Amino acid sequence: MYSLLLPLTLIATLGTNTQVKETGPFRPPVPSVVEGRVVDEAGTGIKDVGLSLVDTTRFSGYVDPNGCGTYHPQETVWTGPDGRFRAELPFTPTDVSVSQAPEDFEGPGEPQLVISGKEIGVTLKRIHWIFYEGQVVDEQGAPLAQVRIDPHARTDDAGRFQIKLHPRSPPETFRFRKIGFKPIVVPAGELAKVVLRERRTLVKVKLLDTKTKKPVEDLYRISAYRGDELLSYCSAGTVTLTHEPTDGECTLDADPGKVELRVEGGPVRKLKVTAAPQEVTLEVRPRAR
């Protein structure tokens, strides 16, 4: 049996001059059939896993079946209901890696070597998610809907919430905030019933363009701070962006006392908040276009 070794010629065209350079032997890729199975730690097959099969020994202008050029010959295969896969490839892969896995699993961080003649076996680790749930109410016990919870959650119409987080770095506390109520930070173990205290002081902010003296059209974040503590924030701009009743307006809330209003993080106005609702007008330079 003979292997085919042909000289590989590199042709480079520079202007009207063409240069020809011999770069060495070229070995055509060898087609192959690969098969294997993806399982969890208990040996149960996992469906809908995407695997990337690569031949790292070659550089090429290889184009996959989807018309995408790759640095190395490469194709993606998917597992079936029992976690098995089989593919006929125009090359012989050297590495396999997980390109996409179901939400409840995570794959090995590094590619695995493919051993010729052996079935490929890949094991995924099941993620044991941490769930936090509870309810947010006001001081009278009424459920509060659309309360923002950091990180990444909101309450539903009944004031209830469920937060699903990766066990790698669970937070120790959660921050709850809603316009008209004082934000509160709650330890992770005390989320069953969260009570927000109402803030009775609202500050309506009108944000104008310094040049036109008209309501801003772009989206701007306005924040109220007391010292380093963020009390509340809102977004002003066109109603199509903010869903506020009026262009260039939004409403903050704060307990009575001195606050600093900031637009996009920069200090703009110091204000003494009183018990009665207030209105304040701020100006901001338009963004460069």
mmCIF file of N, CA and C in Angstrom, residues 51-146:
data_model
loop_
_atom_site.group_PDB
_atom_site.id
_atom_site.type_symbol
_atom_site.label_atom_id
_atom_site.label_comp_id
_atom_site.label_asym_id
_atom_site.label_seq_id
_atom_site.Cartn_x
_atom_site.Cartn_y
_atom_site.Cartn_z
ATOM 1 N N LEU A 51 -21.056 18.166 19.157
ATOM 2 C CA LEU A 51 -19.643 17.825 19.284
ATOM 3 C C LEU A 51 -18.879 18.342 18.079
ATOM 4 N N SER A 52 -17.757 18.972 18.338
ATOM 5 C CA SER A 52 -16.901 19.473 17.270
ATOM 6 C C SER A 52 -15.742 18.512 17.060
ATOM 7 N N LEU A 53 -15.656 17.968 15.871
ATOM 8 C CA LEU A 53 -14.593 17.021 15.506
ATOM 9 C C LEU A 53 -13.597 17.742 14.618
ATOM 10 N N VAL A 54 -12.307 17.706 14.984
ATOM 11 C CA VAL A 54 -11.287 18.507 14.314
ATOM 12 C C VAL A 54 -10.062 17.657 13.999
ATOM 13 N N ASP A 55 -9.472 17.936 12.852
ATOM 14 C CA ASP A 55 -8.161 17.365 12.526
ATOM 15 C C ASP A 55 -7.131 18.473 12.726
ATOM 16 N N THR A 56 -6.448 18.446 13.869
ATOM 17 C CA THR A 56 -5.509 19.521 14.206
ATOM 18 C C THR A 56 -4.158 19.367 13.522
ATOM 19 N N THR A 57 -3.973 18.273 12.769
ATOM 20 C CA THR A 57 -2.684 18.067 12.098
ATOM 21 C C THR A 57 -2.616 18.782 10.762
ATOM 22 N N ARG A 58 -3.728 19.370 10.338
ATOM 23 C CA ARG A 58 -3.772 19.989 9.013
ATOM 24 C C ARG A 58 -4.240 21.435 9.090
ATOM 25 N N PHE A 59 -3.671 22.245 8.198
ATOM 26 C CA PHE A 59 -4.156 23.593 7.966
ATOM 27 C C PHE A 59 -4.768 23.592 6.577
ATOM 28 N N SER A 60 -5.866 24.289 6.420
ATOM 29 C CA SER A 60 -6.502 24.190 5.116
ATOM 30 C C SER A 60 -7.492 25.316 4.911
ATOM 31 N N GLY A 61 -7.934 25.401 3.698
ATOM 32 C CA GLY A 61 -9.076 26.251 3.382
ATOM 33 C C GLY A 61 -10.312 25.387 3.347
ATOM 34 N N TYR A 62 -10.375 24.415 4.266
ATOM 35 C CA TYR A 62 -11.486 23.466 4.302
ATOM 36 C C TYR A 62 -12.809 24.193 4.527
ATOM 37 N N VAL A 63 -13.815 23.831 3.792
ATOM 38 C CA VAL A 63 -15.151 24.413 3.927
ATOM 39 C C VAL A 63 -16.104 23.321 4.362
ATOM 40 N N ASP A 64 -16.827 23.562 5.475
ATOM 41 C CA ASP A 64 -17.737 22.547 5.983
ATOM 42 C C ASP A 64 -19.028 22.527 5.161
ATOM 43 N N PRO A 65 -19.942 21.574 5.443
ATOM 44 C CA PRO A 65 -21.172 21.462 4.646
ATOM 45 C C PRO A 65 -22.048 22.708 4.672
ATOM 46 N N ASN A 66 -21.872 23.588 5.693
ATOM 47 C CA ASN A 66 -22.662 24.811 5.758
ATOM 48 C C ASN A 66 -22.009 25.977 5.016
ATOM 49 N N GLY A 67 -20.884 25.705 4.374
ATOM 50 C CA GLY A 67 -20.213 26.752 3.620
ATOM 51 C C GLY A 67 -19.296 27.620 4.447
ATOM 52 N N CYS A 68 -18.968 27.172 5.681
ATOM 53 C CA CYS A 68 -18.103 27.962 6.565
ATOM 54 C C CYS A 68 -16.660 27.474 6.465
ATOM 55 N N GLY A 69 -15.741 28.398 6.213
ATOM 56 C CA GLY A 69 -14.335 28.047 6.171
ATOM 57 C C GLY A 69 -13.780 27.866 7.577
ATOM 58 N N THR A 70 -12.903 26.907 7.756
ATOM 59 C CA THR A 70 -12.324 26.642 9.070
ATOM 60 C C THR A 70 -10.807 26.593 8.978
ATOM 61 N N TYR A 71 -10.150 26.878 10.108
ATOM 62 C CA TYR A 71 -8.685 26.871 10.151
ATOM 63 C C TYR A 71 -8.155 25.443 9.989
ATOM 64 N N HIS A 72 -8.805 24.503 10.671
ATOM 65 C CA HIS A 72 -8.522 23.081 10.504
ATOM 66 C C HIS A 72 -9.775 22.416 9.945
ATOM 67 N N PRO A 73 -9.618 21.255 9.285
ATOM 68 C CA PRO A 73 -10.810 20.505 8.916
ATOM 69 C C PRO A 73 -11.663 20.234 10.159
ATOM 70 N N GLN A 74 -12.933 20.568 10.095
ATOM 71 C CA GLN A 74 -13.776 20.518 11.295
ATOM 72 C C GLN A 74 -15.238 20.335 10.900
ATOM 73 N N GLU A 75 -15.939 19.514 11.651
ATOM 74 C CA GLU A 75 -17.380 19.363 11.467
ATOM 75 C C GLU A 75 -18.045 19.136 12.817
ATOM 76 N N THR A 76 -19.329 19.476 12.889
ATOM 77 C CA THR A 76 -20.106 19.303 14.118
ATOM 78 C C THR A 76 -21.122 18.184 13.935
ATOM 79 N N VAL A 77 -21.211 17.326 14.934
ATOM 80 C CA VAL A 77 -22.214 16.249 14.921
ATOM 81 C C VAL A 77 -23.062 16.385 16.177
ATOM 82 N N TRP A 78 -24.263 15.795 16.126
ATOM 83 C CA TRP A 78 -25.211 15.895 17.245
ATOM 84 C C TRP A 78 -25.610 14.512 17.726
ATOM 85 N N THR A 79 -25.806 14.397 19.032
ATOM 86 C CA THR A 79 -26.213 13.108 19.595
ATOM 87 C C THR A 79 -27.708 12.901 19.434
ATOM 88 N N GLY A 80 -28.088 11.624 19.333
ATOM 89 C CA GLY A 80 -29.497 11.259 19.235
ATOM 90 C C GLY A 80 -30.108 11.031 20.611
ATOM 91 N N PRO A 81 -31.325 10.455 20.656
ATOM 92 C CA PRO A 81 -32.046 10.274 21.918
ATOM 93 C C PRO A 81 -31.286 9.463 22.964
ATOM 94 N N ASP A 82 -30.448 8.508 22.520
ATOM 95 C CA ASP A 82 -29.701 7.669 23.461
ATOM 96 C C ASP A 82 -28.285 8.192 23.704
ATOM 97 N N GLY A 83 -27.999 9.395 23.203
ATOM 98 C CA GLY A 83 -26.678 9.971 23.389
ATOM 99 C C GLY A 83 -25.650 9.529 22.362
ATOM 100 N N ARG A 84 -26.070 8.679 21.420
ATOM 101 C CA ARG A 84 -25.121 8.178 20.428
ATOM 102 C C ARG A 84 -25.026 9.102 19.223
ATOM 103 N N PHE A 85 -23.886 9.001 18.531
ATOM 104 C CA PHE A 85 -23.692 9.762 17.298
ATOM 105 C C PHE A 85 -22.845 8.938 16.343
ATOM 106 N N ARG A 86 -22.991 9.225 15.065
ATOM 107 C CA ARG A 86 -22.200 8.571 14.017
ATOM 108 C C ARG A 86 -22.080 9.564 12.868
ATOM 109 N N ALA A 87 -20.892 9.644 12.282
ATOM 110 C CA ALA A 87 -20.696 10.582 11.186
ATOM 111 C C ALA A 87 -19.654 10.057 10.221
ATOM 112 N N GLU A 88 -19.901 10.276 8.941
ATOM 113 C CA GLU A 88 -18.920 9.989 7.900
ATOM 114 C C GLU A 88 -18.238 11.304 7.547
ATOM 115 N N LEU A 89 -16.942 11.364 7.765
ATOM 116 C CA LEU A 89 -16.206 12.614 7.593
ATOM 117 C C LEU A 89 -15.219 12.509 6.441
ATOM 118 N N PRO A 90 -14.947 13.636 5.770
ATOM 119 C CA PRO A 90 -13.943 13.614 4.689
ATOM 120 C C PRO A 90 -12.525 13.739 5.213
ATOM 121 N N PHE A 91 -12.343 13.612 6.511
ATOM 122 C CA PHE A 91 -11.014 13.678 7.121
ATOM 123 C C PHE A 91 -11.020 12.780 8.357
ATOM 124 N N THR A 92 -9.863 12.580 8.960
ATOM 125 C CA THR A 92 -9.754 11.787 10.179
ATOM 126 C C THR A 92 -9.529 12.723 11.363
ATOM 127 N N PRO A 93 -10.486 12.838 12.289
ATOM 128 C CA PRO A 93 -10.347 13.787 13.400
ATOM 129 C C PRO A 93 -9.310 13.324 14.417
ATOM 130 N N THR A 94 -8.674 14.302 15.050
ATOM 131 C CA THR A 94 -7.730 14.017 16.132
ATOM 132 C C THR A 94 -8.272 14.447 17.489
ATOM 133 N N ASP A 95 -9.212 15.427 17.491
ATOM 134 C CA ASP A 95 -9.750 15.970 18.735
ATOM 135 C C ASP A 95 -11.266 16.066 18.665
ATOM 136 N N VAL A 96 -11.898 15.945 19.835
ATOM 137 C CA VAL A 96 -13.334 16.167 19.946
ATOM 138 C C VAL A 96 -13.578 17.069 21.149
ATOM 139 N N SER A 97 -14.473 18.033 20.989
ATOM 140 C CA SER A 97 -14.842 18.916 22.091
ATOM 141 C C SER A 97 -16.338 19.180 22.050
ATOM 142 N N VAL A 98 -16.887 19.560 23.188
ATOM 143 C CA VAL A 98 -18.320 19.838 23.283
ATOM 144 C C VAL A 98 -18.551 21.284 22.865
ATOM 145 N N SER A 99 -19.302 21.475 21.783
ATOM 146 C CA SER A 99 -19.590 22.824 21.305
ATOM 147 C C SER A 99 -20.903 23.354 21.849
ATOM 148 N N GLN A 100 -21.832 22.460 22.180
ATOM 149 C CA GLN A 100 -23.101 22.889 22.756
ATOM 150 C C GLN A 100 -23.688 21.747 23.568
ATOM 151 N N ALA A 101 -24.154 22.071 24.790
ATOM 152 C CA ALA A 101 -24.719 21.062 25.681
ATOM 153 C C ALA A 101 -26.052 21.553 26.226
ATOM 154 N N PRO A 102 -26.961 20.647 26.613
ATOM 155 C CA PRO A 102 -28.205 21.063 27.246
ATOM 156 C C PRO A 102 -27.938 21.890 28.501
ATOM 157 N N GLU A 103 -28.928 22.668 28.907
ATOM 158 C CA GLU A 103 -28.755 23.644 29.984
ATOM 159 C C GLU A 103 -28.272 23.020 31.287
ATOM 160 N N ASP A 104 -28.679 21.798 31.579
ATOM 161 C CA ASP A 104 -28.365 21.187 32.869
ATOM 162 C C ASP A 104 -27.033 20.450 32.887
ATOM 163 N N PHE A 105 -26.216 20.616 31.829
ATOM 164 C CA PHE A 105 -24.946 19.898 31.773
ATOM 165 C C PHE A 105 -23.827 20.844 31.358
ATOM 166 N N GLU A 106 -22.609 20.495 31.767
ATOM 167 C CA GLU A 106 -21.438 21.198 31.284
ATOM 168 C C GLU A 106 -20.373 20.182 30.895
ATOM 169 N N GLY A 107 -19.657 20.496 29.825
ATOM 170 C CA GLY A 107 -18.707 19.538 29.288
ATOM 171 C C GLY A 107 -17.303 19.741 29.813
ATOM 172 N N PRO A 108 -16.377 18.867 29.392
ATOM 173 C CA PRO A 108 -14.976 19.029 29.777
ATOM 174 C C PRO A 108 -14.444 20.350 29.246
ATOM 175 N N GLY A 109 -13.561 20.954 29.981
ATOM 176 C CA GLY A 109 -13.028 22.246 29.555
ATOM 177 C C GLY A 109 -12.077 22.148 28.377
ATOM 178 N N GLU A 110 -11.416 21.010 28.223
ATOM 179 C CA GLU A 110 -10.419 20.844 27.174
ATOM 180 C C GLU A 110 -10.874 19.782 26.166
ATOM 181 N N PRO A 111 -10.405 19.884 24.909
ATOM 182 C CA PRO A 111 -10.726 18.841 23.920
ATOM 183 C C PRO A 111 -10.157 17.482 24.340
ATOM 184 N N GLN A 112 -10.815 16.417 23.893
ATOM 185 C CA GLN A 112 -10.335 15.057 24.126
ATOM 186 C C GLN A 112 -9.690 14.520 22.856
ATOM 187 N N LEU A 113 -8.679 13.676 23.046
ATOM 188 C CA LEU A 113 -8.044 13.041 21.901
ATOM 189 C C LEU A 113 -8.951 11.950 21.339
ATOM 190 N N VAL A 114 -8.953 11.847 20.028
ATOM 191 C CA VAL A 114 -9.685 10.779 19.351
ATOM 192 C C VAL A 114 -8.677 9.695 18.985
ATOM 193 N N ILE A 115 -8.925 8.484 19.466
ATOM 194 C CA ILE A 115 -8.028 7.361 19.188
ATOM 195 C C ILE A 115 -8.607 6.552 18.035
ATOM 196 N N SER A 116 -7.828 6.417 16.987
ATOM 197 C CA SER A 116 -8.295 5.733 15.783
ATOM 198 C C SER A 116 -8.741 4.300 16.101
ATOM 199 N N GLY A 117 -9.900 3.945 15.573
ATOM 200 C CA GLY A 117 -10.414 2.588 15.753
ATOM 201 C C GLY A 117 -11.192 2.386 17.028
ATOM 202 N N LYS A 118 -11.265 3.373 17.906
ATOM 203 C CA LYS A 118 -11.999 3.243 19.161
ATOM 204 C C LYS A 118 -13.210 4.164 19.177
ATOM 205 N N GLU A 119 -14.278 3.710 19.826
ATOM 206 C CA GLU A 119 -15.470 4.528 19.964
ATOM 207 C C GLU A 119 -15.170 5.740 20.851
ATOM 208 N N ILE A 120 -15.716 6.873 20.467
ATOM 209 C CA ILE A 120 -15.490 8.102 21.230
ATOM 210 C C ILE A 120 -16.466 8.150 22.409
ATOM 211 N N GLY A 121 -15.941 8.353 23.597
ATOM 212 C CA GLY A 121 -16.778 8.480 24.783
ATOM 213 C C GLY A 121 -16.584 9.832 25.454
ATOM 214 N N VAL A 122 -17.664 10.573 25.655
ATOM 215 C CA VAL A 122 -17.591 11.889 26.287
ATOM 216 C C VAL A 122 -18.547 11.893 27.485
ATOM 217 N N THR A 123 -18.063 12.343 28.632
ATOM 218 C CA THR A 123 -18.882 12.412 29.836
ATOM 219 C C THR A 123 -19.129 13.866 30.212
ATOM 220 N N LEU A 124 -20.402 14.218 30.390
ATOM 221 C CA LEU A 124 -20.778 15.556 30.817
ATOM 222 C C LEU A 124 -21.133 15.545 32.296
ATOM 223 N N LYS A 125 -20.846 16.637 32.949
ATOM 224 C CA LYS A 125 -21.153 16.779 34.369
ATOM 225 C C LYS A 125 -22.511 17.460 34.533
ATOM 226 N N ARG A 126 -23.373 16.821 35.321
ATOM 227 C CA ARG A 126 -24.683 17.420 35.573
ATOM 228 C C ARG A 126 -24.538 18.589 36.548
ATOM 229 N N ILE A 127 -25.191 19.707 36.222
ATOM 230 C CA ILE A 127 -25.138 20.896 37.073
ATOM 231 C C ILE A 127 -26.240 20.795 38.133
ATOM 232 N N HIS A 128 -25.860 20.861 39.377
ATOM 233 C CA HIS A 128 -26.838 20.828 40.462
ATOM 234 C C HIS A 128 -27.172 22.272 40.848
ATOM 235 N N TRP A 129 -28.153 22.823 40.129
ATOM 236 C CA TRP A 129 -28.516 24.224 40.301
ATOM 237 C C TRP A 129 -28.965 24.518 41.732
ATOM 238 N N ILE A 130 -28.735 25.753 42.147
ATOM 239 C CA ILE A 130 -29.248 26.221 43.435
ATOM 240 C C ILE A 130 -30.474 27.082 43.159
ATOM 241 N N PHE A 131 -31.576 26.758 43.827
ATOM 242 C CA PHE A 131 -32.819 27.501 43.639
ATOM 243 C C PHE A 131 -33.152 28.305 44.891
ATOM 244 N N TYR A 132 -33.528 29.554 44.663
ATOM 245 C CA TYR A 132 -34.008 30.418 45.743
ATOM 246 C C TYR A 132 -35.419 30.847 45.374
ATOM 247 N N GLU A 133 -36.326 30.798 46.318
ATOM 248 C CA GLU A 133 -37.683 31.235 46.035
ATOM 249 C C GLU A 133 -38.302 31.882 47.257
ATOM 250 N N GLY A 134 -39.316 32.674 47.010
ATOM 251 C CA GLY A 134 -39.991 33.369 48.099
ATOM 252 C C GLY A 134 -41.026 34.322 47.562
ATOM 253 N N GLN A 135 -41.433 35.278 48.391
ATOM 254 C CA GLN A 135 -42.460 36.246 48.004
ATOM 255 C C GLN A 135 -42.100 37.614 48.570
ATOM 256 N N VAL A 136 -42.432 38.658 47.812
ATOM 257 C CA VAL A 136 -42.199 40.032 48.245
ATOM 258 C C VAL A 136 -43.545 40.698 48.491
ATOM 259 N N VAL A 137 -43.683 41.333 49.654
ATOM 260 C CA VAL A 137 -44.937 41.999 50.030
ATOM 261 C C VAL A 137 -44.619 43.380 50.580
ATOM 262 N N ASP A 138 -45.679 44.223 50.696
ATOM 263 C CA ASP A 138 -45.494 45.513 51.345
ATOM 264 C C ASP A 138 -45.762 45.378 52.837
ATOM 265 N N GLU A 139 -45.780 46.504 53.556
ATOM 266 C CA GLU A 139 -45.925 46.464 55.013
ATOM 267 C C GLU A 139 -47.294 45.963 55.459
ATOM 268 N N GLN A 140 -48.269 46.014 54.561
ATOM 269 C CA GLN A 140 -49.607 45.506 54.883
ATOM 270 C C GLN A 140 -49.785 44.051 54.459
ATOM 271 N N GLY A 141 -48.743 43.461 53.875
ATOM 272 C CA GLY A 141 -48.815 42.060 53.459
ATOM 273 C C GLY A 141 -49.316 41.853 52.045
ATOM 274 N N ALA A 142 -49.546 42.942 51.289
ATOM 275 C CA ALA A 142 -50.020 42.813 49.915
ATOM 276 C C ALA A 142 -48.859 42.441 48.989
ATOM 277 N N PRO A 143 -49.055 41.490 48.081
ATOM 278 C CA PRO A 143 -47.975 41.079 47.173
ATOM 279 C C PRO A 143 -47.538 42.239 46.282
ATOM 280 N N LEU A 144 -46.260 42.287 45.979
ATOM 281 C CA LEU A 144 -45.707 43.319 45.109
ATOM 282 C C LEU A 144 -45.188 42.680 43.819
ATOM 283 N N ALA A 145 -45.795 43.087 42.707
ATOM 284 C CA ALA A 145 -45.387 42.562 41.404
ATOM 285 C C ALA A 145 -44.254 43.396 40.818
ATOM 286 N N GLN A 146 -43.489 42.784 39.919
ATOM 287 C CA GLN A 146 -42.423 43.461 39.171
ATOM 288 C C GLN A 146 -41.385 44.118 40.076
#
